[in-house]
Amino acid sequence: MRIVFFGPPGSGKGTYASRISKALKIPHVSTGDIFREEIAKKSALGKVVKAYLDKGKLVPDNIVIEVMKKRLRKHDCKNGCILDGFPRTIAQLKMLDEVAKPDLVINLNVPRNIIITRLSTRRTCKNCGEIYNLLFIKPKKEGICDKCGGKLYQRSDEKPNVIKKRLRVYEKQSKPLINYYRKKGIVKDVVCKKLETPPDTIVKKILRIIDKSL
Ligand code: AMP
């Protein structure tokens, strides 16, 4: 099954997608994670995409499409995958329809004030990528990852002015995609109105939706 996790930055896509990928034993494919890994490796691709991520702008379609065509062709995606942060534009959506049509789109609906609080208090492990939140998913030891002991940091695009830019980009370029998927009848909405709702509550909700759609 191919599932797209759709929603604004800070809606929890990455957190839920990673847990559901473990539960369903299919890969979690996040374009944001792919780009951040390339930036950390200082690869040629990483050098090109860094400026876009730092400013909260979308990476150009030709780059994203090439990266994703390659990723979706890999063996581990043959039984499905969870797509997080892709597609984000009409051109990407068209490419996905040609290569690997999605079966289900989970549309995360989270109010703007929650998103801004959530993103500005989010911390990520430099080593393993585990996500924490200083308000409700706190690490046991300040600044240190519970899982691997790595250092926690604030992503450069999780500073308030970049967050606002990313939200504007989402409203303009990505949100319209949901109408296309709605017409196909494959969208399921998941509403999260409270900041403190534990991730596991939402994960269970999503797993029930997936179960019913199988
Ligand atoms: P994310 O972790 O999904 O919020 O992505 C972080 C950043 O990576 C975004 O703000 C964009 O700069 C870039 N990015 C991730 N996915 C895409 C995509 N599908 N298309 C264009 N840019 C992307």
mmCIF file of N, CA, C and O and ligand atoms in Angstrom, residues 9-10 13 30-33 35-36 49 52-54 56-61 64 84-89 92 122 155 157 166, ligand 1:
data_model
loop_
_atom_site.group_PDB
_atom_site.id
_atom_site.type_symbol
_atom_site.label_atom_id
_atom_site.label_comp_id
_atom_site.label_asym_id
_atom_site.label_seq_id
_atom_site.Cartn_x
_atom_site.Cartn_y
_atom_site.Cartn_z
ATOM 1 N N PRO A 9 3.677 21.996 7.314
ATOM 2 C CA PRO A 9 4.839 21.716 8.145
ATOM 3 C C PRO A 9 4.414 21.811 9.609
ATOM 4 O O PRO A 9 3.605 22.682 9.964
ATOM 5 N N GLY A 10 4.881 20.900 10.431
ATOM 6 C CA GLY A 10 4.521 20.948 11.855
ATOM 7 C C GLY A 10 3.237 20.215 12.177
ATOM 8 O O GLY A 10 2.788 20.193 13.314
ATOM 9 N N LYS A 13 3.564 15.082 10.411
ATOM 10 C CA LYS A 13 3.744 14.085 9.343
ATOM 11 C C LYS A 13 4.900 13.139 9.610
ATOM 12 O O LYS A 13 4.749 11.929 9.533
ATOM 13 N N SER A 30 10.839 10.176 3.261
ATOM 14 C CA SER A 30 10.626 11.603 3.515
ATOM 15 C C SER A 30 11.610 12.407 2.680
ATOM 16 O O SER A 30 12.827 12.268 2.834
ATOM 17 N N THR A 31 11.090 13.250 1.791
ATOM 18 C CA THR A 31 11.993 14.061 0.956
ATOM 19 C C THR A 31 12.811 15.015 1.836
ATOM 20 O O THR A 31 13.993 15.215 1.599
ATOM 21 N N GLY A 32 12.167 15.554 2.888
ATOM 22 C CA GLY A 32 12.898 16.456 3.788
ATOM 23 C C GLY A 32 14.087 15.737 4.421
ATOM 24 O O GLY A 32 15.197 16.264 4.464
ATOM 25 N N ASP A 33 13.867 14.485 4.890
ATOM 26 C CA ASP A 33 14.966 13.719 5.502
ATOM 27 C C ASP A 33 16.058 13.434 4.471
ATOM 28 O O ASP A 33 17.247 13.512 4.780
ATOM 29 N N PHE A 35 16.876 15.197 1.875
ATOM 30 C CA PHE A 35 17.659 16.421 1.632
ATOM 31 C C PHE A 35 18.557 16.747 2.829
ATOM 32 O O PHE A 35 19.719 17.117 2.648
ATOM 33 N N ARG A 36 18.020 16.580 4.054
ATOM 34 C CA ARG A 36 18.852 16.894 5.238
ATOM 35 C C ARG A 36 20.060 15.959 5.322
ATOM 36 O O ARG A 36 21.152 16.380 5.692
ATOM 37 N N VAL A 49 20.663 21.960 -2.504
ATOM 38 C CA VAL A 49 19.354 22.130 -1.850
ATOM 39 C C VAL A 49 19.413 22.933 -0.544
ATOM 40 O O VAL A 49 18.385 23.422 -0.089
ATOM 41 N N TYR A 52 17.674 26.351 -0.274
ATOM 42 C CA TYR A 52 16.201 26.294 -0.315
ATOM 43 C C TYR A 52 15.661 25.926 1.067
ATOM 44 O O TYR A 52 14.725 26.532 1.556
ATOM 45 N N LEU A 53 16.254 24.912 1.674
ATOM 46 C CA LEU A 53 15.773 24.481 2.996
ATOM 47 C C LEU A 53 15.957 25.598 4.027
ATOM 48 O O LEU A 53 15.060 25.870 4.814
ATOM 49 N N ASP A 54 17.131 26.244 3.992
ATOM 50 C CA ASP A 54 17.403 27.295 4.974
ATOM 51 C C ASP A 54 16.385 28.428 4.882
ATOM 52 O O ASP A 54 16.038 29.046 5.882
ATOM 53 N N GLY A 56 13.285 28.090 3.707
ATOM 54 C CA GLY A 56 11.896 27.619 3.788
ATOM 55 C C GLY A 56 11.228 27.558 2.433
ATOM 56 O O GLY A 56 10.006 27.516 2.327
ATOM 57 N N LYS A 57 12.050 27.588 1.357
ATOM 58 C CA LYS A 57 11.490 27.525 -0.003
ATOM 59 C C LYS A 57 11.460 26.093 -0.494
ATOM 60 O O LYS A 57 12.263 25.265 -0.047
ATOM 61 N N LEU A 58 10.612 25.823 -1.484
ATOM 62 C CA LEU A 58 10.596 24.470 -2.042
ATOM 63 C C LEU A 58 11.810 24.252 -2.942
ATOM 64 O O LEU A 58 12.204 25.147 -3.696
ATOM 65 N N VAL A 59 12.369 23.057 -2.886
ATOM 66 C CA VAL A 59 13.440 22.660 -3.798
ATOM 67 C C VAL A 59 12.797 22.539 -5.189
ATOM 68 O O VAL A 59 11.657 22.058 -5.302
ATOM 69 N N PRO A 60 13.478 22.982 -6.263
ATOM 70 C CA PRO A 60 12.855 22.939 -7.594
ATOM 71 C C PRO A 60 12.397 21.524 -7.993
ATOM 72 O O PRO A 60 13.045 20.535 -7.656
ATOM 73 N N ASP A 61 11.269 21.495 -8.720
ATOM 74 C CA ASP A 61 10.645 20.217 -9.093
ATOM 75 C C ASP A 61 11.595 19.248 -9.803
ATOM 76 O O ASP A 61 11.551 18.052 -9.541
ATOM 77 N N VAL A 64 13.638 17.426 -7.204
ATOM 78 C CA VAL A 64 12.827 16.549 -6.341
ATOM 79 C C VAL A 64 12.375 15.322 -7.142
ATOM 80 O O VAL A 64 12.443 14.181 -6.655
ATOM 81 N N ASP A 84 6.184 11.020 2.917
ATOM 82 C CA ASP A 84 6.048 12.139 3.851
ATOM 83 C C ASP A 84 6.723 13.368 3.238
ATOM 84 O O ASP A 84 7.922 13.366 3.011
ATOM 85 N N GLY A 85 5.916 14.369 2.921
ATOM 86 C CA GLY A 85 6.477 15.600 2.337
ATOM 87 C C GLY A 85 6.572 15.554 0.825
ATOM 88 O O GLY A 85 7.163 16.437 0.203
ATOM 89 N N PHE A 86 5.986 14.554 0.234
ATOM 90 C CA PHE A 86 5.980 14.402 -1.224
ATOM 91 C C PHE A 86 4.665 13.733 -1.617
ATOM 92 O O PHE A 86 4.289 12.740 -0.967
ATOM 93 N N PRO A 87 3.929 14.210 -2.613
ATOM 94 C CA PRO A 87 4.213 15.361 -3.478
ATOM 95 C C PRO A 87 3.818 16.682 -2.813
ATOM 96 O O PRO A 87 2.974 16.715 -1.934
ATOM 97 N N ARG A 88 4.457 17.759 -3.268
ATOM 98 C CA ARG A 88 4.154 19.084 -2.722
ATOM 99 C C ARG A 88 3.749 20.056 -3.822
ATOM 100 O O ARG A 88 3.385 21.194 -3.521
ATOM 101 N N THR A 89 3.857 19.650 -5.068
ATOM 102 C CA THR A 89 3.452 20.529 -6.187
ATOM 103 C C THR A 89 2.698 19.665 -7.210
ATOM 104 O O THR A 89 2.779 18.426 -7.171
ATOM 105 N N GLN A 92 4.969 17.324 -9.174
ATOM 106 C CA GLN A 92 5.364 16.131 -8.395
ATOM 107 C C GLN A 92 4.208 15.142 -8.316
ATOM 108 O O GLN A 92 4.400 13.926 -8.416
ATOM 109 N N ARG A 122 10.353 22.216 18.729
ATOM 110 C CA ARG A 122 10.792 20.886 18.297
ATOM 111 C C ARG A 122 12.323 20.796 18.308
ATOM 112 O O ARG A 122 13.012 21.749 17.947
ATOM 113 N N ARG A 155 16.347 22.677 14.060
ATOM 114 C CA ARG A 155 16.575 22.808 12.610
ATOM 115 C C ARG A 155 16.559 24.283 12.224
ATOM 116 O O ARG A 155 15.799 25.069 12.780
ATOM 117 N N ASP A 157 15.325 25.618 9.767
ATOM 118 C CA ASP A 157 14.034 26.073 9.227
ATOM 119 C C ASP A 157 12.918 25.989 10.277
ATOM 120 O O ASP A 157 11.755 26.071 9.942
ATOM 121 N N ARG A 166 7.360 28.921 5.447
ATOM 122 C CA ARG A 166 7.000 27.551 5.030
ATOM 123 C C ARG A 166 5.484 27.372 5.021
ATOM 124 O O ARG A 166 4.937 26.700 4.151
HETATM 125 P P1 AMP B 1 9.984 18.765 5.540
HETATM 126 O O1 AMP B 1 10.929 18.093 6.465
HETATM 127 O O2 AMP B 1 9.093 17.825 4.784
HETATM 128 O O3 AMP B 1 9.190 19.882 6.204
HETATM 129 O O4 AMP B 1 10.885 19.462 4.412
HETATM 130 C C1 AMP B 1 11.864 20.412 4.749
HETATM 131 C C2 AMP B 1 12.224 21.234 3.529
HETATM 132 O O5 AMP B 1 12.739 20.372 2.482
HETATM 133 C C3 AMP B 1 11.089 21.989 2.871
HETATM 134 O O6 AMP B 1 10.818 23.236 3.513
HETATM 135 C C4 AMP B 1 11.647 22.170 1.451
HETATM 136 O O7 AMP B 1 12.643 23.173 1.427
HETATM 137 C C5 AMP B 1 12.329 20.831 1.200
HETATM 138 N N1 AMP B 1 11.406 19.830 0.628
HETATM 139 C C6 AMP B 1 11.007 18.659 1.216
HETATM 140 N N2 AMP B 1 10.167 17.977 0.416
HETATM 141 C C7 AMP B 1 10.024 18.722 -0.705
HETATM 142 C C8 AMP B 1 9.263 18.557 -1.892
HETATM 143 N N3 AMP B 1 8.473 17.491 -2.095
HETATM 144 N N4 AMP B 1 9.351 19.532 -2.843
HETATM 145 C C9 AMP B 1 10.146 20.611 -2.668
HETATM 146 N N5 AMP B 1 10.878 20.831 -1.554
HETATM 147 C C10 AMP B 1 10.826 19.910 -0.578
#
